[in-house]
Coordinates of C-alpha atoms and ligand atoms in Angstrom, one line a residue:
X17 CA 0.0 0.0 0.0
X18 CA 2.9 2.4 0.5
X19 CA 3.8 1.4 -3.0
X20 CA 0.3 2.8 -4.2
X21 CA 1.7 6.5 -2.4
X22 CA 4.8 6.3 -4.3
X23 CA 6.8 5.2 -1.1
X24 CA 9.2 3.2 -1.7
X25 CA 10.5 0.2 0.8
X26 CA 13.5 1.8 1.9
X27 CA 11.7 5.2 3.2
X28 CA 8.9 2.8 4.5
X29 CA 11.5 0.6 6.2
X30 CA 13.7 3.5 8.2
X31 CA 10.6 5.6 9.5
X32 CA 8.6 2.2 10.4
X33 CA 11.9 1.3 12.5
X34 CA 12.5 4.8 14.1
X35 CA 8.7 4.9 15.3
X36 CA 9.1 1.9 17.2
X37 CA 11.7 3.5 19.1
X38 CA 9.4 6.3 20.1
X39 CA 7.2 4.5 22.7
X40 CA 8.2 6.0 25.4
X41 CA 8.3 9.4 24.2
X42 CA 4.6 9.2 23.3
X43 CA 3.5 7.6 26.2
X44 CA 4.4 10.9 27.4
X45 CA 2.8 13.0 25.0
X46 CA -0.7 10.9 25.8
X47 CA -0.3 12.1 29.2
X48 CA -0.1 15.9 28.6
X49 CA -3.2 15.3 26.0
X50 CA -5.5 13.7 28.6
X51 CA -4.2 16.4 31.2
X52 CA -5.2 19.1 28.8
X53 CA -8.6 17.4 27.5
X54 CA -9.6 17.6 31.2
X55 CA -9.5 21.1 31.0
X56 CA -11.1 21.6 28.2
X57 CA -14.1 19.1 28.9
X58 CA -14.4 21.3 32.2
X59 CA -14.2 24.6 30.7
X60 CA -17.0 23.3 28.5
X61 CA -19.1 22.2 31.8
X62 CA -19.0 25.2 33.4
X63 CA -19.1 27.6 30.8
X64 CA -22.5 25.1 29.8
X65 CA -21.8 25.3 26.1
X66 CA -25.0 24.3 24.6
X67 CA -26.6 24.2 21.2
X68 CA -27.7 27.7 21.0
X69 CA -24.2 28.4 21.2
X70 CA -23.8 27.2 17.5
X71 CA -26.6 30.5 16.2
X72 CA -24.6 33.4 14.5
X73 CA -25.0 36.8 14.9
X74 CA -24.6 39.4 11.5
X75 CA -24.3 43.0 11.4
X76 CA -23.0 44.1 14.4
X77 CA -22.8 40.9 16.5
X78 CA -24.9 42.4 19.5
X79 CA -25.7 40.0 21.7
X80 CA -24.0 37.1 20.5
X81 CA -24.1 34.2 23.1
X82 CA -21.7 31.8 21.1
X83 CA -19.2 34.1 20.9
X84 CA -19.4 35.1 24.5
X85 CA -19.3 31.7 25.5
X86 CA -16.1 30.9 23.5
X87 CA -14.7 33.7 25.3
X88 CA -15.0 32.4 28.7
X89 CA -14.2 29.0 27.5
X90 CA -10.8 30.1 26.4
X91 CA -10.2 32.1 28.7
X92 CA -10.8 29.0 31.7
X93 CA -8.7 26.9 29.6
X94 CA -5.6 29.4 29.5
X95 CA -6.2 30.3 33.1
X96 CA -6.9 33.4 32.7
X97 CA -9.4 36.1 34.1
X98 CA -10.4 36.9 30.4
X99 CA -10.1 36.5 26.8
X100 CA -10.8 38.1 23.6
X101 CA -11.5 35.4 21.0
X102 CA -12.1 36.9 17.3
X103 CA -12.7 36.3 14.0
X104 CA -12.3 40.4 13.1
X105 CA -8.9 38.9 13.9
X106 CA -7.1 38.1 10.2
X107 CA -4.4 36.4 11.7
X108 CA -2.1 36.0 14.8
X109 CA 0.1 38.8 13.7
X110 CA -3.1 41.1 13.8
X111 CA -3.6 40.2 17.5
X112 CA -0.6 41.1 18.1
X113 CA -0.4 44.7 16.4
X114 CA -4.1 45.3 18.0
X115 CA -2.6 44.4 21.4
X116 CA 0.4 46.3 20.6
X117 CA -1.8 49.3 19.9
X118 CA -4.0 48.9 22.9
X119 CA -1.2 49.0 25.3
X120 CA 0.9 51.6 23.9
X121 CA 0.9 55.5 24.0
X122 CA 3.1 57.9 22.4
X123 CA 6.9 58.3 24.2
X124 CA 6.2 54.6 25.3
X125 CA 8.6 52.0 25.7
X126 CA 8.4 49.0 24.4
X127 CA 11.0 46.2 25.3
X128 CA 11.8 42.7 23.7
X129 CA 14.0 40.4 26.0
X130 CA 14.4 37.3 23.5
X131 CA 15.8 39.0 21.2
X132 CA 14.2 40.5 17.3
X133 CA 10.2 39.6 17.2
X134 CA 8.7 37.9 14.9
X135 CA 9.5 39.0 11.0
X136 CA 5.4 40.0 10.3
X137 CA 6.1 42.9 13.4
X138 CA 9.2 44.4 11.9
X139 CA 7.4 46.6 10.1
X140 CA 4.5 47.5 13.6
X141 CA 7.0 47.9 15.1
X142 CA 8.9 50.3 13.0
X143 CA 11.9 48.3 12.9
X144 CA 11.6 48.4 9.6
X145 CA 10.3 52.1 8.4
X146 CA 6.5 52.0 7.8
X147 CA 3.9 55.1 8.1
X148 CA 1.7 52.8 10.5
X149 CA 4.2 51.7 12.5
X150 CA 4.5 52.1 16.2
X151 CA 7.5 54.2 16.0
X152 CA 5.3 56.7 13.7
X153 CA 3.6 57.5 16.8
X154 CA 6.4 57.8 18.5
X155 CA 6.4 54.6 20.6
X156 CA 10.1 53.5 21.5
X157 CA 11.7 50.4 21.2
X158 CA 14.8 48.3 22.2
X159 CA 15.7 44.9 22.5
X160 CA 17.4 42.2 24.6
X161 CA 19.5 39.4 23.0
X162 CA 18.9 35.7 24.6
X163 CA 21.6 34.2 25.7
X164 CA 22.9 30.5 25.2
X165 CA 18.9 30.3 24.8
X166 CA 17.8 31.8 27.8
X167 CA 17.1 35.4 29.3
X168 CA 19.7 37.5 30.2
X169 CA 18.5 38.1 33.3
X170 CA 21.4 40.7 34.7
X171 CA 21.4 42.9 31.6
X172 CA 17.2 42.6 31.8
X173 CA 17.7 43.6 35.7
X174 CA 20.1 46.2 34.7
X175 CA 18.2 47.8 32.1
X176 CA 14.7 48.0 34.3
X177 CA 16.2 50.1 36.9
X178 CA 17.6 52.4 34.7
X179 CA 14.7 53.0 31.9
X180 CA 10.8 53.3 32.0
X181 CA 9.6 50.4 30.0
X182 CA 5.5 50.0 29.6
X183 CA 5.4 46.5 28.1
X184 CA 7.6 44.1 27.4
X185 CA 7.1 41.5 24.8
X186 CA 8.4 37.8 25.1
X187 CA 8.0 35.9 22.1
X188 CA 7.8 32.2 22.7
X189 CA 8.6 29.8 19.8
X190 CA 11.2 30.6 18.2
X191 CA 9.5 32.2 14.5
X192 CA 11.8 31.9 11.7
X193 CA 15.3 32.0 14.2
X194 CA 17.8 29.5 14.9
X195 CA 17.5 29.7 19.1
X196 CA 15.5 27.0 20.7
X197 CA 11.4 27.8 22.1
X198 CA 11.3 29.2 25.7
X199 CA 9.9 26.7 28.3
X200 CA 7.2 27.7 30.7
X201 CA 9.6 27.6 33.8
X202 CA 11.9 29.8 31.7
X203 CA 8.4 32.6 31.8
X204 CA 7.9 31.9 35.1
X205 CA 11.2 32.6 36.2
X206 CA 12.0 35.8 33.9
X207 CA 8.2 37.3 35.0
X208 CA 9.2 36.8 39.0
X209 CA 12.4 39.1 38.1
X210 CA 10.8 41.5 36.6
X211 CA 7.8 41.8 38.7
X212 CA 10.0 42.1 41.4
X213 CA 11.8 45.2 39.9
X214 CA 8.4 46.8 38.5
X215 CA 4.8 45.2 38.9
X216 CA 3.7 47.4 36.7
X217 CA 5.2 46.4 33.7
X218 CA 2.6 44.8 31.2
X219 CA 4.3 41.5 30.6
X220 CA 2.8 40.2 27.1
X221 CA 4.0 36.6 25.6
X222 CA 3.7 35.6 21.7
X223 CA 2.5 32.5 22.3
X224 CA 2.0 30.9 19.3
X225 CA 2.3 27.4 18.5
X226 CA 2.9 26.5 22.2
X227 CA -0.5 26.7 23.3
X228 CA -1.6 23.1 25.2
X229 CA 2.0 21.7 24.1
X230 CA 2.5 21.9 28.1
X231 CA 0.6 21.6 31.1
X232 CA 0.7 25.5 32.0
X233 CA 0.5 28.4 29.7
X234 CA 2.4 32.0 30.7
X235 CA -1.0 33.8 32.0
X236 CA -0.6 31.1 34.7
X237 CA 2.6 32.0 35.8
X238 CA 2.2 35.8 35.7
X239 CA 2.1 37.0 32.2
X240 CA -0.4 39.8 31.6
X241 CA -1.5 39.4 28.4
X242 CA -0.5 36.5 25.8
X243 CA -1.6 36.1 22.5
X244 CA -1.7 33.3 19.4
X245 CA -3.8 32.5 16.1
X246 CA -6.5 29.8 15.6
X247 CA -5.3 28.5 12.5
X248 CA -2.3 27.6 14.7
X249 CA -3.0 25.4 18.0
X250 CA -6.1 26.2 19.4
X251 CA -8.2 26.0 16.3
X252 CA -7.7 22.7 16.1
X253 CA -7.7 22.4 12.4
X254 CA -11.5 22.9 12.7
X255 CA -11.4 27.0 12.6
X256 CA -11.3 28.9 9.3
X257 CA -9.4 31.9 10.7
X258 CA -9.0 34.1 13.9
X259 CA -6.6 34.9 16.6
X260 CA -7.2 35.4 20.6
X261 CA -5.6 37.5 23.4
X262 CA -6.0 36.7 26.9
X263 CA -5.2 37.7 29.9
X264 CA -6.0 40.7 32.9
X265 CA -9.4 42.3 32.1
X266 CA -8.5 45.9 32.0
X267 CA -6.2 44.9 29.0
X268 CA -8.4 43.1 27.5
X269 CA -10.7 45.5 27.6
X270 CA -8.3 48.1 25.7
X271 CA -7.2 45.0 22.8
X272 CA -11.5 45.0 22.1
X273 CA -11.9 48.8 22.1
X274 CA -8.5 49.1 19.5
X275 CA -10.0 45.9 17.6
X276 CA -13.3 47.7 17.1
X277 CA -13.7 51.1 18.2
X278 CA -13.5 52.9 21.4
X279 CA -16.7 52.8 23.0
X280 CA -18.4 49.5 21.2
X281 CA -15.3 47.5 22.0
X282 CA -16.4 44.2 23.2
X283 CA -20.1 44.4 22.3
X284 CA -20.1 44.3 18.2
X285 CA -18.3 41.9 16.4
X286 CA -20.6 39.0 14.5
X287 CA -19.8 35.9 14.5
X288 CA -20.8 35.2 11.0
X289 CA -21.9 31.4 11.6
X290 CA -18.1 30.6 13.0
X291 CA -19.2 30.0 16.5
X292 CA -19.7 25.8 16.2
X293 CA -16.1 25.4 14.3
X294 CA -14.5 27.2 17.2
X295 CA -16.3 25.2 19.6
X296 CA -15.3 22.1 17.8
X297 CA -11.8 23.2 17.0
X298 CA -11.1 24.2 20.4
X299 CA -12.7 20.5 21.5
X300 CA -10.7 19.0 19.3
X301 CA -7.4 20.8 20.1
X302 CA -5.6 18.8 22.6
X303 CA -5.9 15.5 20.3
X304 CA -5.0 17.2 16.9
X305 CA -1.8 19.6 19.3
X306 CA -0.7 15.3 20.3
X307 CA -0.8 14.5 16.7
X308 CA 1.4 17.3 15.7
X309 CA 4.1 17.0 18.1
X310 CA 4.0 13.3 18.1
X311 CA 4.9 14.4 14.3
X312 CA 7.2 16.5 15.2
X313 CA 9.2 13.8 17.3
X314 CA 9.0 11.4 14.6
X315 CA 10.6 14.1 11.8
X316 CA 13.3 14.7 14.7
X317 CA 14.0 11.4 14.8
X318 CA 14.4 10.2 11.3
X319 CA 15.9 13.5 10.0
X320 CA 19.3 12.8 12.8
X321 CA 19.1 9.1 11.6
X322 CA 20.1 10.7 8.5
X323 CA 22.7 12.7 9.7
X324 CA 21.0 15.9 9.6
X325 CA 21.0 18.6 12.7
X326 CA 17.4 18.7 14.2
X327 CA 15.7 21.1 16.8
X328 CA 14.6 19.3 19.4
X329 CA 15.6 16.2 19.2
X330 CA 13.5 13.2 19.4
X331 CA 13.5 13.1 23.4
X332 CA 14.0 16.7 23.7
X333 CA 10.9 18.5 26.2
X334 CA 8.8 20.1 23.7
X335 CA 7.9 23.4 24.3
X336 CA 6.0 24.0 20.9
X337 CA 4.6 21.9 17.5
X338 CA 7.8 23.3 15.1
X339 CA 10.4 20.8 14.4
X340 CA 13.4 22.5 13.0
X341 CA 16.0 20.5 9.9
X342 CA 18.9 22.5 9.6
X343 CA 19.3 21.2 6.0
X344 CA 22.5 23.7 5.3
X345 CA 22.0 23.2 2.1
X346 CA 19.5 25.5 -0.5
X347 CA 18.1 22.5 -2.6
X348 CA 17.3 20.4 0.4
X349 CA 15.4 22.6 1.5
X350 CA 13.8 23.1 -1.2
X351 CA 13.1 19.6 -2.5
X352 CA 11.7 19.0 1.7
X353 CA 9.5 21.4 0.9
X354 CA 7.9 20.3 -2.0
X355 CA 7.6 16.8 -0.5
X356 CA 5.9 17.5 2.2
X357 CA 3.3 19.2 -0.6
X358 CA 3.3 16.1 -2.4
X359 CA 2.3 14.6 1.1
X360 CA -0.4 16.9 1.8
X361 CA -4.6 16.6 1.3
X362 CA -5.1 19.9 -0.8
X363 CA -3.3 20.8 -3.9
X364 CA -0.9 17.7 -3.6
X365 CA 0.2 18.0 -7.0
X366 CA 1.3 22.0 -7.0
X367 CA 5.1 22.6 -6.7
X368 CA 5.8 24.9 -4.5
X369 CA 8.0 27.9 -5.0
X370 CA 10.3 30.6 -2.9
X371 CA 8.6 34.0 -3.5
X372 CA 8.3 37.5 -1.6
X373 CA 6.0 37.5 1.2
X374 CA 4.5 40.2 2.7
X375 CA 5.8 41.1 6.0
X376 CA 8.8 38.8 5.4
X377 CA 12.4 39.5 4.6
X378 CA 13.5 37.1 2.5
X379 CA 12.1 34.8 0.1
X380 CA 10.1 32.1 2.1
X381 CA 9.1 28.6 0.4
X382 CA 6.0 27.0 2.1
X383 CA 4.0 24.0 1.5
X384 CA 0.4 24.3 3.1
X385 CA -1.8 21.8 0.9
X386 CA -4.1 22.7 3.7
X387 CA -8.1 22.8 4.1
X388 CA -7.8 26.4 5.6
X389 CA -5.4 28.7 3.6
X390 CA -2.0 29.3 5.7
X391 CA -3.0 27.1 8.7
X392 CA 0.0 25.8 10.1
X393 CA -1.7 23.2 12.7
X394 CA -2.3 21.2 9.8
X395 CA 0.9 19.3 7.5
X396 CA 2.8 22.3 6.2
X397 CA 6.7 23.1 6.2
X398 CA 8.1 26.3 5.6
X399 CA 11.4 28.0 5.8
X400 CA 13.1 31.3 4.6
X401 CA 15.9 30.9 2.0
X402 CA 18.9 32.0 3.9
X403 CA 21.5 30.2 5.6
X404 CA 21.9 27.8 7.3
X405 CA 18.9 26.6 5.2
X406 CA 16.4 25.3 8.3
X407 CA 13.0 24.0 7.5
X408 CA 10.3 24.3 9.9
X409 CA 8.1 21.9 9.8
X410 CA 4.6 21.7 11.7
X411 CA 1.2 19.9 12.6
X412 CA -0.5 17.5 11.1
X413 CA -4.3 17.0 12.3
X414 CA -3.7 13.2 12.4
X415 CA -0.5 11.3 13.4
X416 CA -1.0 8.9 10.1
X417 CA -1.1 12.0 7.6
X418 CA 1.8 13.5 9.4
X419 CA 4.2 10.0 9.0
X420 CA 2.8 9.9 5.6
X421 CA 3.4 13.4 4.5
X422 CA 7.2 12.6 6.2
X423 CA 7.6 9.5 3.7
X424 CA 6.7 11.7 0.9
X425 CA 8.9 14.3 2.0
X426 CA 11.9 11.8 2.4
X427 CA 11.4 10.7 -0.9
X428 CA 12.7 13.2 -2.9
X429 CA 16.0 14.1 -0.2
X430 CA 16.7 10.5 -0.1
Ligands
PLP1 C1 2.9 32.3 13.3 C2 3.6 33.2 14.3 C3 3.1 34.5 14.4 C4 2.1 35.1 13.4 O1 1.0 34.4 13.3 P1 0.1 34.5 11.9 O2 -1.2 33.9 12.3 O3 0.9 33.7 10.9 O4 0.1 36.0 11.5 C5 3.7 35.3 15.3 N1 4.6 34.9 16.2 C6 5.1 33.6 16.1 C7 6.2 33.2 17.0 C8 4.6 32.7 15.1 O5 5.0 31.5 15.1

């Protein structure tokens, strides 16, 4: 039957072998699902989700009890005191430029402590000139290197008690660099520092791809506000696009007035017939996160069998669903790429390309032969073309589609 896929015995042979040596690892990854499923399945009992939830509102959304309900769902399940869950959100980069935004005045300072954001904030930022940007306004910003993949924590200390900074941003996974994701006790330990210096700092966390991954997420060790997209983790592969924020009301409060308008904030915003998928996609979230790491540790394994560089490795802790092959080499890349197309549901037979982007740097090459455009819970692998040449690859909303879309992918490396 592999045959019929166009995978051929050896390919078959080595990832059949290197799964069996993953037992143990996945035994650990069932725990953490059925930890997190608990959650969910309670957030759904005491938030009484019920059929009504699945009407949609139009126009402007007043009154929409889905939607509402979604919101508290989320935010019981992220453990915190409230959430702002969106499909006005286009993506998880939005989020982040609305909270941005919200949090932000003029002569502001804005600090990064792991290092340069994400590429799509260059530009909100105003690290990268744009008339929109945050800088236009004249919010300031600066930046703190990890180091060896951690926090510098003296030059963090250091630069607190000598400058004003309003909100600092901590992004989580590690986007399109070559450090390793942050763990939660990493957060934890960082956010006590600070706090200590200045409670009043507005601690905000990119938190994408790391949602449910572990058993605690950074509102519950102190984080203020944290953000992520739904065609990432928490949609489950079920939601067709959106992004939340949660975290402490008050700043919630000031993400939904910037997201709509001062004075409706909250209150509008239809659901437009979304609220079931979200429901559903946030149901189904824990099981589809397992699949995709349990991916992830499989690529990680095979790729080092191989002799490439990986990040993790196969018994690494996982702090995120992005497996990193440092391919050091363009054409790998490349050809990966356009495997792990050939692999996927939708589209199987395009070959993919390196083009501009917007909001990116360089050239990026992506293979998303996904159900929803973009989403990067299900199979997709993506990768900027610049050295050392690393592919990231991510999700897969079953195991069996994920080991399958590897196979393909091997085949045209191997
Ligand atoms: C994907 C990602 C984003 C942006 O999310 P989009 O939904 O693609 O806009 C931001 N930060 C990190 C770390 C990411 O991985």
């Amino acid at each position: 039957m592999y045959k019929e896929l166009g995978i051929s015995e050896e390919v078959s042979n080595l990832v059949n072998k290197c799964e069996d040596e993953l037992t143990e690892e996945f035994k650990k990854i069932d725990k953490i699902t059925e930890l997190n499923s608990i959650k969910v399945l309670n957030a759904f009992h005491k938030n009484n989700v019920s059929e009504s939830c699945f009407n949609e509102t139009t126009g402007y959304g007043y009154n929409d009890l889905g939607r509402d309900t979604i919101e508290k769902v989320f935010s019981d399940i992220l453990g915190s005191e409230d959430a702002l869950v969106r499909n006005q959100f286009i993506s998880g980069s939005h989020a982040l430029n609305v909270c941005f935004f919200a949090l932000l005045r003029p002569n502001d300072l804005l600090l990064s402590i792991s290092g340069t954001p994400y590429d799509t904030l260059h530009e909100v930022i105003g690290i990268k000139e744009n008339n929109s940007s945050l800088k236009s306004y004249g919010i300031k910003y600066d930046e703190i290197d990890l180091v060896n993949n951690d926090f510098d924590y003296e030059r963090i200390k250091e630069y607190l008690n000598t400058n004003k900074v309003k909100v600092i941003e901590i992004q989580r996974s590690k986007g399109y660099s070559t450090r390793k994701s942050i763990s939660i006790d990493k957060i934890e330990k960082v956010i006590k520092l600070i706090k200590e210096i200045n409670k009043d700092i507005i601690i905000m966390v990119d938190n994408c791809y790391c949602e449910l991954v572990s058993l605690k997420e950074p509102t519950e060790v102190g984080a203020d506000i944290m953000v992520g997209s739904l065609i990432k983790n928490l949609g489950g592969g079920i939601a067709p696009n959106g992004a939340y924020i949660a975290g402490k009301k008050e700043l919630i409060e000031l993400c939904a007035e910037r997201l709509t308008l001062p004075g409706e904030g909250r209150e509008v915003g239809p659901s437009l017939g979304i609220n079931k998928q979200l429901l559903q996609g946030i149901y189904l979230a824990p099981s589809v996160i397992s699949s995709a790491v349990k991916t992830a540790i499989l690529v990680s394994k095979v790729l080092e069998e191989l002799g490439y560089d990986v990040e993790p490795k196969y018994n690494e802790e996982r702090v995120d669903i992005v497996q990193n092959i440092i391919f050091r080499d363009r054409n790998k890349l490349i050809e990966f790429t356009r495997g792990v197309q050939q692999g996927s549901a939708i589209d199987s037979n395009a070959v993919v390309e390196p083009s501009d982007m917007p909001g990116y740097d360089d050239q990026v090459i992506m293979a998303s032969g996904s159900f929803t455009q973009g989403s990067s819970i299900e199979l997709s692998c993506d990768g900027p073309l610049r050295e050392p040449y690393i592919a990231y690859f991510q999700g897969s909303l079953t195991y069996d589609y994920g080991k399958l879309g590897l196979m393909k992918a091997l085949e045209r490396i191997i």
